[in-house]
Amino acid sequence: MCPPTGEVDDGPEMDLEESERATADRDVDPGEAIPPYAVTDGSQFGRRRFLRVLGLGTLAVVPLPILPELMRAAGLAEGQPEPVHGIGEPARTRDGRIRQWTMIIDLRSCDGCQSVGQPPRCTAACIEGHFAPEPMEWIEVYEADLPGGGTQFIPTPCQQCQNPPCVNVCPVGATFSTPEGTVLIDQDRCIGCRICMAACPYDRRFFNWGDAPIPPEALLADYSPEHQVPAKKGTVMKCDFCPDMARTGTLPYCVQGCPNRAIYYGDLEEDVATNGRVVVSASRFLAENDAYRLKEDLGTKPRVYYIPGHGEAVGRDVFTPDRQPTEWPWMEWAEGAVTWQR
Amino acid sequence: MAALSEWHGRLEETALAPVRRTGLRYWALVAFLLAVIGWGAYAYSVQLRDGLVVTGMRDRISWGLYIATFVFFIGISHAGTLISAILRVSQARWRTPVTRMAEFITVVALVCGASFVIIDLGRPDRVLNVFIYGRWQSPIIWDVLAITTYLTGSITYLFVPMIPDLALFRDRLAGRTSRWRGWLYRVLAIGWNGSAAQRRSLASAIGVLMILIIPIAVSVHTVVSWIFAMTLRVPWNSALFGAFFVAGAIFSGIAILIIVMAILRRAYHLHEYVTEKHFVNLGFLMAAFAAIMIYANISELLVHGYKLEEGVEFHFRQIFLAEFAPLFWFYLLGGLVAPIVIALLPATRNIRGMVVASVLVTFAMWIERYVIVVTGLHVPLMPYEPASYAPTWVEWSLLAAGLALFALLITVFTKVFPIIAVWEVAEDHEAMVGAPGAARRAARPAALETQDV
Ligand code: SF4
Ligand code: SF4
Ligand code: SF4
């Protein structure tokens, strides 16, 4: 469009200084058209410099995805990617194999504590033993309909899945599987995103929505993922399978609390389980009594087994009409506490 | 040529006008938006003090309005990519005047959307754990990576094509504006002088960026959907979810773009450049995406509904007949069918009709996100009574604050940066005027279309 203007000056009489300048500015082609709004003030960027700035800008797209790796490399994160903090040494059998905790719930002996006339004792024992904040029921007793009519009671702790969806989705590794086959939560790391609650197909995770009332005795407790006391606002909690107690030879609270001895706790590695009264061979017990696991088709591989039944071993009638509510009467227990309802 | 330079002067003046004059109404709007944001900040402080117990979420429905709004905002951020990248790649010339606005929307919506994730966290004080302990296996980490990449990418993509316009601002406003502005434009223009070499670099940079940004944008909303689809919940259990979310994202992005275009056109007198043609073309695009959404919904619902696996019956009842039926039907009819009808009927195929359709779509898409999130968690997993969820005043306040922040950032942006891609519009105009017989064609729409609104 515009006639070239530069060529006239670039004659043979150009001196050394000028030629140097021309070399430096070579990338700004003097013969080009003057743009509609050419700059008039001094700053003359060469093409290369301009490209460099642009390139740097474009490069800004790249680094963010690798930021976590960089931070880890820079030592900003001392922790391991797999958290081990606060967990005891795994329990071992005499010949050194790591114990694999399991729970077997014999539904033939569970009558939902209807005969006791109280809310489920397993739930209550668990809550009291763990100072579980209201209204969490880490082991919750569901009343499910039976195919032929009538109901059965299903005490449901965290299923301690071996392919745990909750662990898979946690962004920070705050919930993790242990060598003993349990799934724990590190409440010091949890960011409260709650994707694990969306992922758990058994609805076994609970959130500290507010400031849970902390009983005075809980304040003395030493926090660890195996002993989630005291509760921390904005983090997730659930049944921890009481591995700390099991290691010392104590049965979990729910097992201790059941008046009908319906819950067995044990070690798959040594193939033994007990409800506190009888000791059984876990594999034989499971096989002989047609044990099953909840929602087996999901592939979560739970560690909690059920033996089908509806309390017949303790004389429960399937069609009991006047049953007690299975909900723990929270409001009485926690009068005056600042808390949340379900 | 005289006409051309006069046209140029007018274009530049239009682009510069928002920066030169600031009326009382502008400040009133800013004050109002700040007030809403302030109220939201108060609500958030209450939430920080008492915990998420102040929201309506509880153990059984553990995500709600915040996550829905997050998905919604990330969705509308696709406006920029679609308009500027996809249409740039397909060389749709009509897009040039609205490119810049679309790119603004992208950046601003991403900022707003990301803040809703933080708002939803139970422990926002530990948000850095995501970087310290992040695990690649978690969909949330995919999201963090995709969204931060998209944010840096789209800021770059907003910035690079803006360089010549920033240089224009630098030159035209030199000495005639406040110190910081002069400094800002000088720095941001990174020495642009419009030489052919620079133009070539710019063109190749834009070329690379627009190809890069499309897969990033698609990945962003795909991984957002995977937050849901990677769980074992019945209504979310769908391989279609990624594509479905991306289509919905672009769909709502177009709607927001049309609304923002209409407002800015009015406020800054862009009638000559943003014409009915733009609204109608975008309206057609929106209708096309509505059709895609209808297709996706049918295939999703039919595949689930035909087999009626466990939980699906409950889900269908809740969206078609029970609690969520009014919302869901509004989404289907008002959000998906209506935009198509409005775009097809000649009587409503105008600016007003398209704006109405866009408002409908915007509401419907927010509702869709809300319904997806809440119904997914509402289906009982174990034998218990379904829980209920209703957002509390804290959640509504934060939603209002989020929308106000979106509006405020766009408002402030228009006062600092060129809202029209001056050089691209100029280039297109020259190309048109240069072509034989094109001058008449170019002159006509301007004359015709400045009359409306
Ligand atoms: S809520 Fe906590 S434990 Fe659950 S996924 Fe998020 S960070 Fe992990
Ligand atoms: S039952 Fe739920 S919380 Fe427990 S391990 Fe399985 S998925 Fe995780
Ligand atoms: S498991 Fe035992 S304590 Fe628990 S509900 Fe059944 S009978 Fe009661």
PDB file of C-alpha atoms in Angstrom, chain A residues 3 10 17 38 41 50 60 70 77 96 111 118 171 180-181 187 191 235 269 295 327 336:
ATOM      1  CA  PRO A   3       5.657   2.977  -0.900  1.00  0.00           C
ATOM      2  CA  ASP A  10      20.338   2.133   3.031  1.00  0.00           C
ATOM      3  CA  GLU A  17      27.865   2.572  13.242  1.00  0.00           C
ATOM      4  CA  ALA A  38       2.171   2.648  14.588  1.00  0.00           C
ATOM      5  CA  ASP A  41       7.525   6.703  21.231  1.00  0.00           C
ATOM      6  CA  PHE A  50       8.524  -9.692  21.012  1.00  0.00           C
ATOM      7  CA  ALA A  60       2.643 -19.771  31.461  1.00  0.00           C
ATOM      8  CA  LEU A  70       7.702 -29.134  41.855  1.00  0.00           C
ATOM      9  CA  ALA A  77       5.990 -31.189  51.553  1.00  0.00           C
ATOM     10  CA  GLY A  96       5.077 -62.309  61.275  1.00  0.00           C
ATOM     11  CA  ASP A 111     -32.929 -58.358  66.612  1.00  0.00           C
ATOM     12  CA  GLN A 118     -33.412 -49.804  73.667  1.00  0.00           C
ATOM     13  CA  PRO A 171      -7.472 -35.554  46.443  1.00  0.00           C
ATOM     14  CA  GLU A 180      -4.170 -54.349  57.942  1.00  0.00           C
ATOM     15  CA  GLY A 181      -6.888 -53.868  55.356  1.00  0.00           C
ATOM     16  CA  GLN A 187      -8.355 -35.521  60.031  1.00  0.00           C
ATOM     17  CA  ILE A 191      -9.595 -30.560  53.364  1.00  0.00           C
ATOM     18  CA  THR A 235     -13.400 -32.929  58.304  1.00  0.00           C
ATOM     19  CA  GLU A 269      -4.818 -64.064  58.030  1.00  0.00           C
ATOM     20  CA  LYS A 295     -23.614 -54.639  47.325  1.00  0.00           C
ATOM     21  CA  GLU A 327     -32.616 -44.083  65.608  1.00  0.00           C
ATOM     22  CA  GLY A 336     -28.102 -27.827  75.059  1.00  0.00           C
TER      23      GLY A 336
END
